[in-house]
XYZ file of C-alpha atoms in Angstrom:
554
model
C -6.402 1.264 211.660
C -3.436 1.234 209.333
C 0.216 0.294 209.471
C 2.417 3.345 209.875
C 4.997 4.178 207.229
C 7.458 7.050 207.703
C 6.634 10.401 206.162
C 9.204 12.453 204.260
C 9.576 14.553 207.422
C 10.402 11.533 209.580
C 12.897 10.185 207.024
C 14.651 13.551 206.994
C 14.646 13.500 210.781
C 16.255 10.058 210.735
C 18.931 11.131 208.283
C 19.827 14.312 210.107
C 19.731 12.836 213.605
C 21.358 9.447 213.135
C 24.975 10.586 213.497
C 24.547 12.083 216.972
C 21.854 9.782 218.296
C 22.255 7.064 220.926
C 19.509 4.928 219.435
C 17.580 2.013 220.842
C 15.296 -0.115 218.687
C 12.417 -1.866 220.370
C 11.104 -4.682 218.179
C 8.620 -7.543 218.441
C 5.909 -5.237 219.723
C 2.362 -4.297 218.820
C 2.719 -0.542 218.874
C 0.018 2.093 218.693
C 0.435 5.825 218.273
C -1.277 8.591 216.353
C -0.596 10.030 212.912
C -0.747 13.671 211.858
C -4.543 13.407 211.433
C -5.072 12.005 214.909
C -5.821 8.517 213.631
C -4.334 5.337 215.072
C -1.003 4.317 213.544
C 0.289 0.793 214.183
C 3.938 -0.263 214.213
C 6.062 -3.283 215.060
C 9.400 -1.461 215.477
C 10.115 1.657 217.497
C 13.415 3.586 217.566
C 14.265 6.242 220.120
C 17.279 8.160 221.365
C 17.893 7.479 225.035
C 20.089 10.593 225.356
C 17.857 13.255 223.814
C 14.757 11.318 224.855
C 13.119 11.710 221.442
C 11.400 9.279 219.087
C 13.527 8.579 215.996
C 11.327 6.345 213.871
C 8.466 3.860 213.997
C 6.934 1.441 211.556
C 8.013 -1.948 210.218
C 11.591 -3.237 210.089
C 12.469 -1.088 207.092
C 11.354 2.074 208.912
C 14.150 1.616 211.474
C 16.736 0.215 209.045
C 18.999 3.236 209.588
C 19.458 2.003 213.164
C 20.553 -1.582 212.470
C 23.608 -1.003 214.693
C 21.535 0.388 217.554
C 20.897 -1.389 220.820
C 18.153 -3.918 220.143
C 15.411 -4.620 222.691
C 12.961 -7.497 222.315
C 9.471 -6.354 223.281
C 8.384 -9.989 223.633
C 5.108 -9.366 221.894
C 3.923 -6.747 224.363
C 1.674 -3.852 223.400
C 3.301 -0.411 223.339
C 1.177 2.708 223.861
C 1.953 6.394 224.255
C 2.569 7.317 227.882
C -0.809 8.136 229.390
C -1.583 11.661 230.560
C -3.946 12.376 233.424
C -5.431 15.775 232.629
C -6.809 16.457 236.104
C -5.447 15.097 239.367
C -4.140 16.202 242.730
C -0.636 14.847 243.172
C 0.020 15.906 246.758
C -3.473 14.815 247.774
C -2.841 11.417 246.234
C 0.435 11.030 248.103
C -1.191 12.063 251.355
C -4.113 9.741 250.726
C -1.755 6.791 250.336
C -0.710 7.365 253.965
C -4.182 7.941 255.449
C -7.140 5.720 256.208
C -8.848 4.863 252.918
C -12.632 4.661 253.277
C -13.406 4.092 249.609
C -14.528 0.496 250.245
C -16.654 1.248 253.302
C -20.192 -0.106 252.875
C -21.798 1.683 255.832
C -21.137 4.389 258.389
C -20.432 1.756 261.029
C -17.897 -0.010 258.838
C -16.176 3.298 258.052
C -15.910 4.043 261.785
C -14.436 0.587 262.384
C -11.802 1.235 259.700
C -10.942 4.584 261.287
C -10.652 3.020 264.730
C -8.333 0.289 263.408
C -6.183 2.879 261.663
C -5.973 5.001 264.811
C -4.907 1.968 266.832
C -2.144 1.242 264.322
C -0.899 4.854 264.270
C -0.689 5.877 267.937
C 1.817 8.656 267.137
C -0.619 10.571 264.910
C -1.861 13.864 266.382
C -4.840 13.848 264.014
C -6.585 10.857 262.448
C -7.074 11.773 258.785
C -8.794 9.867 256.023
C -10.668 10.112 252.782
C -13.026 8.245 250.503
C -16.401 7.802 252.246
C -19.464 8.056 250.052
C -22.823 7.969 251.793
C -24.602 7.348 248.489
C -23.211 3.795 248.528
C -24.403 3.103 252.090
C -27.801 1.520 252.865
C -29.209 4.719 254.394
C -27.700 7.057 251.762
C -27.609 9.627 254.584
C -24.696 11.788 255.685
C -22.808 10.288 258.659
C -22.531 12.014 262.030
C -20.171 12.491 264.938
C -21.899 10.085 267.363
C -20.321 6.808 266.236
C -16.941 8.491 265.738
C -17.072 9.873 269.281
C -17.800 6.430 270.678
C -14.628 5.071 269.049
C -12.234 8.023 269.263
C -12.685 10.730 271.890
C -9.178 11.881 272.699
C -7.932 12.732 269.197
C -9.443 14.891 266.458
C -10.746 12.964 263.442
C -11.255 14.501 259.984
C -12.445 12.372 257.082
C -12.887 13.922 253.644
C -15.659 12.704 251.372
C -14.578 10.903 248.198
C -15.132 14.031 246.068
C -13.226 16.320 248.430
C -16.247 18.624 248.809
C -17.432 17.500 252.248
C -15.771 16.380 255.462
C -16.805 14.374 258.522
C -15.451 15.245 261.968
C -15.718 13.975 265.506
C -16.540 16.262 268.442
C -12.880 16.748 269.342
C -12.117 18.186 265.894
C -15.216 20.417 265.950
C -14.223 21.676 269.396
C -10.691 22.549 268.268
C -12.142 24.458 265.315
C -14.637 26.306 267.504
C -17.590 25.010 265.477
C -20.780 24.924 267.538
C -24.453 25.799 267.421
C -23.705 29.529 267.123
C -21.214 29.220 264.263
C -22.465 30.938 261.105
C -22.245 29.149 257.741
C -19.500 30.794 255.659
C -20.248 31.959 252.100
C -20.052 28.978 249.764
C -20.241 26.495 252.636
C -22.678 24.730 254.923
C -22.497 23.222 258.401
C -24.920 20.298 258.458
C -27.043 20.521 261.617
C -29.538 18.381 263.514
C -33.094 19.414 264.403
C -31.823 21.477 267.339
C -29.277 23.329 265.194
C -26.222 21.501 266.537
C -23.449 20.550 264.077
C -23.725 16.873 263.118
C -20.051 16.616 262.167
C -20.399 17.065 258.387
C -19.111 20.252 256.752
C -19.720 21.150 253.083
C -17.263 22.978 250.802
C -16.065 26.301 252.296
C -17.232 25.267 255.774
C -14.463 22.667 255.658
C -11.903 25.457 255.848
C -13.074 26.347 259.350
C -11.737 23.012 260.539
C -8.880 22.321 258.136
C -6.948 25.406 259.234
C -6.544 23.686 262.616
C -4.730 20.680 261.128
C -0.943 20.982 261.616
C 0.890 21.994 258.454
C 2.962 19.363 256.696
C 6.703 19.690 257.007
C 8.779 19.935 253.835
C 10.065 16.397 254.423
C 6.502 15.056 254.800
C 5.402 16.875 251.652
C 8.307 15.491 249.604
C 7.622 11.981 250.907
C 3.977 12.308 249.856
C 4.959 13.569 246.387
C 7.418 10.699 245.933
C 4.739 8.186 246.908
C 2.383 9.724 244.349
C 5.015 9.715 241.585
C 5.728 6.034 242.160
C 2.036 5.190 242.185
C 1.293 7.096 238.950
C 4.204 5.621 237.007
C 3.111 2.109 238.005
C -0.242 2.881 236.361
C 1.310 4.038 233.079
C 0.915 7.771 233.743
C 3.980 9.569 232.423
C 2.536 13.096 232.676
C -0.123 14.620 234.884
C -1.871 17.954 235.189
C -1.902 18.956 238.862
C -5.135 20.842 239.458
C -4.483 23.406 242.172
C -0.908 23.918 243.411
C -0.219 26.228 246.353
C 2.980 28.131 247.127
C 4.599 25.404 249.246
C 3.830 22.738 246.668
C 5.096 24.953 243.859
C 8.389 25.491 245.656
C 8.752 21.737 246.205
C 8.210 21.103 242.498
C 10.698 23.759 241.502
C 13.344 22.316 243.819
C 12.705 18.776 242.580
C 13.036 20.010 238.995
C 16.269 21.841 239.812
C 17.665 18.662 241.374
C 16.468 16.504 238.428
C 14.271 14.480 240.778
C 10.949 14.688 238.944
C 10.491 11.210 237.421
C 7.402 12.168 235.388
C 6.042 15.327 233.788
C 4.049 17.843 235.832
C 1.778 20.459 234.271
C 0.806 22.586 237.258
C -2.322 24.682 237.612
C -1.633 27.390 240.179
C -4.330 27.637 242.833
C -6.448 30.782 242.537
C -7.057 30.728 246.294
C -3.374 31.075 247.155
C -2.471 34.594 248.376
C 0.577 34.570 246.061
C -1.607 34.505 242.906
C -0.967 38.140 241.926
C 2.797 37.684 242.318
C 2.727 34.493 240.203
C 0.808 36.220 237.425
C 3.185 39.180 237.469
C 6.206 36.856 237.232
C 4.736 35.083 234.224
C 4.492 31.412 233.198
C 7.089 28.864 234.278
C 8.160 27.070 231.106
C 10.569 24.194 230.521
C 12.194 23.259 227.214
C 12.172 19.632 228.369
C 8.493 19.733 229.420
C 9.267 18.266 232.840
C 7.732 21.021 234.955
C 5.472 23.702 233.490
C 3.168 26.161 235.292
C 1.253 28.375 232.876
C -2.329 27.922 234.053
C -4.531 28.831 237.013
C -7.143 26.605 238.628
C -10.214 28.574 239.722
C -12.894 26.964 241.862
C -16.502 27.466 240.744
C -18.956 25.282 242.642
C -19.046 22.148 244.782
C -19.805 18.546 243.840
C -22.962 16.675 242.916
C -22.745 13.989 245.611
C -22.788 16.543 248.442
C -25.377 18.688 246.607
C -22.828 21.456 246.284
C -22.858 21.623 242.473
C -24.710 24.810 241.473
C -27.794 24.006 239.370
C -30.131 26.144 237.286
C -33.146 24.410 238.823
C -33.330 22.890 242.322
C -32.109 19.398 243.124
C -34.760 16.826 242.278
C -34.192 15.037 245.586
C -34.005 18.204 247.718
C -36.404 20.878 246.436
C -35.371 24.395 247.293
C -31.635 23.683 247.205
C -29.606 24.701 244.145
C -26.057 24.083 245.368
C -23.175 26.390 246.212
C -20.704 28.734 244.581
C -17.344 28.035 246.204
C -16.167 31.277 244.610
C -18.893 33.917 244.557
C -19.776 35.139 241.029
C -18.279 38.639 241.421
C -15.039 37.193 242.774
C -15.010 34.536 240.056
C -15.323 37.251 237.407
C -12.469 39.256 238.919
C -10.117 36.275 239.176
C -10.903 35.084 235.645
C -10.207 38.568 234.277
C -6.950 38.808 236.233
C -5.785 35.442 234.900
C -6.848 36.052 231.316
C -5.224 39.487 231.218
C -1.967 37.995 232.528
C -1.880 35.584 229.577
C -2.328 32.450 231.676
C -4.509 29.531 230.706
C -7.694 29.823 232.757
C -9.097 26.513 234.049
C -12.340 26.737 236.017
C -13.904 23.968 238.092
C -17.571 23.736 237.080
C -19.787 20.738 237.808
C -23.362 22.043 237.886
C -25.192 23.380 234.824
C -25.525 26.848 236.381
C -21.788 27.099 237.008
C -20.934 25.846 233.524
C -23.229 28.471 232.016
C -21.823 31.210 234.251
C -18.229 30.330 233.343
C -19.025 30.198 229.609
C -20.706 33.603 229.922
C -17.638 35.020 231.647
C -15.245 33.660 229.016
C -17.433 35.241 226.331
C -17.548 38.592 228.142
C -13.962 38.828 229.391
C -11.788 37.269 226.692
C -10.966 38.614 223.256
C -11.396 36.469 220.175
C -7.629 35.980 220.072
C -7.498 34.995 223.749
C -10.190 32.410 223.166
C -8.667 30.977 219.992
C -5.149 30.705 221.388
C -5.655 30.322 225.141
C -6.885 26.701 225.250
C -8.858 27.691 228.319
C -10.635 24.863 230.080
C -13.650 23.995 232.151
C -12.598 21.347 234.621
C -15.216 18.561 234.897
C -17.942 20.038 232.619
C -20.064 17.428 234.314
C -23.661 18.667 234.154
C -24.151 20.979 231.174
C -27.395 22.277 229.726
C -27.690 20.801 226.184
C -28.010 24.314 224.786
C -24.638 25.219 226.338
C -22.641 22.276 224.952
C -22.167 23.923 221.492
C -20.787 27.022 223.209
C -17.666 25.085 224.232
C -16.760 24.706 220.555
C -17.863 28.212 219.628
C -15.712 29.748 222.374
C -12.810 27.276 221.952
C -13.202 26.129 225.575
C -11.857 22.644 226.294
C -13.905 20.248 228.433
C -11.530 18.556 230.907
C -13.560 15.499 231.906
C -13.118 12.377 234.021
C -14.854 9.269 232.646
C -14.989 7.346 235.925
C -17.121 10.113 237.459
C -20.008 8.845 235.352
C -19.716 5.231 236.451
C -19.286 6.335 240.066
C -22.240 8.731 239.929
C -24.656 6.674 237.834
C -26.638 5.421 240.851
C -26.957 8.916 242.292
C -27.110 11.336 239.358
C -30.700 10.582 238.323
C -31.859 11.153 241.906
C -30.042 14.477 242.116
C -30.971 15.740 238.648
C -34.050 13.923 237.398
C -34.136 12.297 233.973
C -34.397 15.444 231.804
C -31.116 16.985 232.973
C -29.186 13.778 232.263
C -29.213 14.697 228.540
C -26.344 17.085 229.194
C -24.622 15.028 231.894
C -21.234 13.352 231.369
C -21.826 14.010 227.666
C -18.457 12.986 226.191
C -19.675 11.941 222.753
C -21.709 15.114 222.344
C -18.503 17.067 222.885
C -16.379 14.877 220.584
C -19.004 14.929 217.806
C -18.920 18.741 217.691
C -15.113 18.725 217.442
C -14.249 19.489 221.086
C -11.041 17.855 222.284
C -11.609 16.237 225.676
C -8.773 16.510 228.182
C -9.327 13.243 230.041
C -8.253 12.447 233.564
C -9.363 10.808 236.787
C -9.505 13.573 239.422
C -7.462 11.319 241.700
C -7.680 10.820 244.646
C -11.413 11.504 244.236
C -11.373 8.519 241.866
C -8.698 5.869 241.575
C -5.860 7.084 239.362
C -5.719 4.048 237.046
C -6.239 5.476 233.522
C -7.445 2.138 232.181
C -10.421 2.450 234.507
C -11.188 5.717 232.745
C -10.680 4.284 229.255
C -12.969 1.376 230.143
C -15.643 3.732 231.518
C -15.495 5.952 228.428
C -15.858 3.025 226.035
C -18.466 0.931 227.886
C -20.259 3.418 230.189
C -20.248 0.547 232.679
C -18.681 -0.141 236.057
C -16.247 -3.012 236.588
C -19.137 -5.395 237.244
C -20.360 -4.612 233.696
C -23.363 -2.733 235.022
C -25.708 -1.525 233.833
C -26.221 -3.907 230.941
C -25.691 -1.969 227.729
C -24.116 0.945 229.558
C -25.424 3.997 231.423
C -26.543 6.679 228.959
C -24.858 4.532 226.286
C -25.374 7.127 223.543
C -22.436 8.969 225.116
C -19.934 6.109 224.648
C -16.621 6.858 222.939
C -14.715 4.573 220.610
C -11.495 3.126 221.987
C -9.493 5.370 219.641
C -11.328 8.451 220.921
C -10.851 7.393 224.545
C -7.134 6.676 224.137
C -6.664 9.977 222.307
C -8.326 11.850 225.175
C -5.770 10.356 227.598
C -2.805 11.077 225.313
C -2.769 13.525 222.412
C -5.817 15.568 223.429
C -4.687 15.775 227.046
C -1.329 17.017 225.730
C -3.212 19.587 223.634
C -4.845 20.838 226.833
C -1.347 21.667 228.111
C 0.015 23.174 224.860
C 2.201 20.045 224.547
C 0.637 18.209 221.613
C 3.641 19.045 219.426
C 5.989 17.285 221.843
C 4.077 14.368 223.342
C 1.021 12.187 223.096
C 1.395 10.574 219.664
C 4.852 8.900 219.572
C 5.531 10.468 216.177
C 9.200 11.024 215.221
C 10.588 14.065 217.009
C 8.213 13.674 219.963
C 9.287 12.710 223.468
C 9.763 8.972 223.845
C 7.186 8.663 226.613
C 5.683 5.185 226.271
C 4.385 2.227 228.212
C 4.332 -1.536 227.678
C 1.178 -3.325 228.793
C 0.017 -6.917 229.143
C -2.644 -6.975 226.416
C -3.526 -5.538 223.037
C -6.281 -3.188 224.109
C -7.624 -2.996 220.541
C -8.209 -6.743 220.399
C -9.621 -7.589 223.830
C -13.251 -7.467 224.900
C -14.068 -3.865 225.910
C -15.392 -4.978 229.300
C -11.887 -6.199 230.222
C -10.067 -2.952 229.428
C -9.955 -1.954 233.097
C -7.910 -5.086 233.865
C -4.948 -3.910 231.762
C -1.654 -4.086 233.666
C 1.401 -1.936 233.010
C 4.738 -3.740 232.689
C 6.995 -0.754 232.029
C 6.781 3.054 231.925
C 9.350 5.178 230.062
C 9.784 8.964 230.142
C 12.056 10.661 227.600
C 13.633 7.340 226.654
C 14.417 6.371 230.246
C 12.735 3.519 232.069
C 11.002 4.898 235.170
C 8.973 1.854 236.218
C 9.198 -1.900 235.744
C 6.710 -4.330 237.233
C 7.874 -7.326 239.208
C 7.311 -10.284 236.899
């Protein structure tokens, strides 16, 4: 690392902007940003304009000398980092999850049912009991739950509990009855109704089968949706996230965002991926991208759904699952439909972002990009594969060759480490969660969390990327440790490279002069602490465009 000194460009920027600026100088800090080569640049003084929201200068005291009359703020020795960017999350889902029963900590089916029953007792006005976060892989039996225990606790109200990855759901008999799901119900394409030996639904629905039930859940009102979004915004800013890519926005959500932007009520930056399953897709593509000179709300990409998830055996694999021979997973969008939607999106000039977890889906999507997109579309489109979780080693170089960005979530590896070998076998792990393989070939990883599938805290992701361990420092030495990233690489994936994945790397992510003054102050120098403690980092303040949006209670 090196101490940052202003370039000729930044000095010219200072000279030309100083007369009209409303500058603030933050001093007594340990600042980290990125230089023009993507390397770490350190600074002790940081000047920004709190009216235009732009960075003016950074470096030592002499670098901000032109602003000696500016408002001075003492950073009290805190560490300053670029505002963190989550490259793949679900904002509305997060907000909703904050107001539902959270089953992430459940250690058994019985405990999960007890949590649901307690929640139902505390929310007697709820028509439906909704929750999320169960993960049967972490339970002693490692078996899918069923409706029996739920029915014993809650008979009079429908219960619907989404698995942690969002690719399976668990219902009681009341919910199945309302949805008309019984022994005669046929599995929909891209979905599965889990059944007992007699063919009766057990209560668990996989991927597209979930839609049979979810269409019965009452639609959120506009007021409920806005309340959920506000809860999510507050939560993200408290974690140091100043910008997030929202992976799959429907028409109602889009309209809420547009109204919030019009009313200047978006406290952080939203880069929206329009949902390919929404019936308004063709109209959106015809209307063209939604751009914003202030980068507060942008919608220029489409999220297309490829397969399911590994934990529910819905990820589509080239060879069968090692722990369930004969099963290869599911295509949530059938290949012919996937091809048609990708072509539609590419031809409309939108960034095309495809969910692909299994190695078969990753290969299929790479093949389609190669077949459907021109060389220019590939070089300029910054198209993405969301998750790129299980990739055949021979397909990893194709990401670089085709200019496809892997949008990956580091905590998926530490969450899946106890299950992935069972699902895949040892050989296929060579291309699993392969961050360093991507970075070494020059691919820029768009990092995120996939909240609320995982917890949104970006320092959990940075820790996972650097150590390949969970928060109990297991396994010793890291899981598949050859895929560890350096701290610089991990931080870059949550800042500058995530911005690149949204065409915003020239305006945010590095804290260089002229960029948006999106920054956070944290409680430790992450470059000087033991890597295993990175996940414990706490955010004291979050700033967006030179305005403080969050301050922790001290």
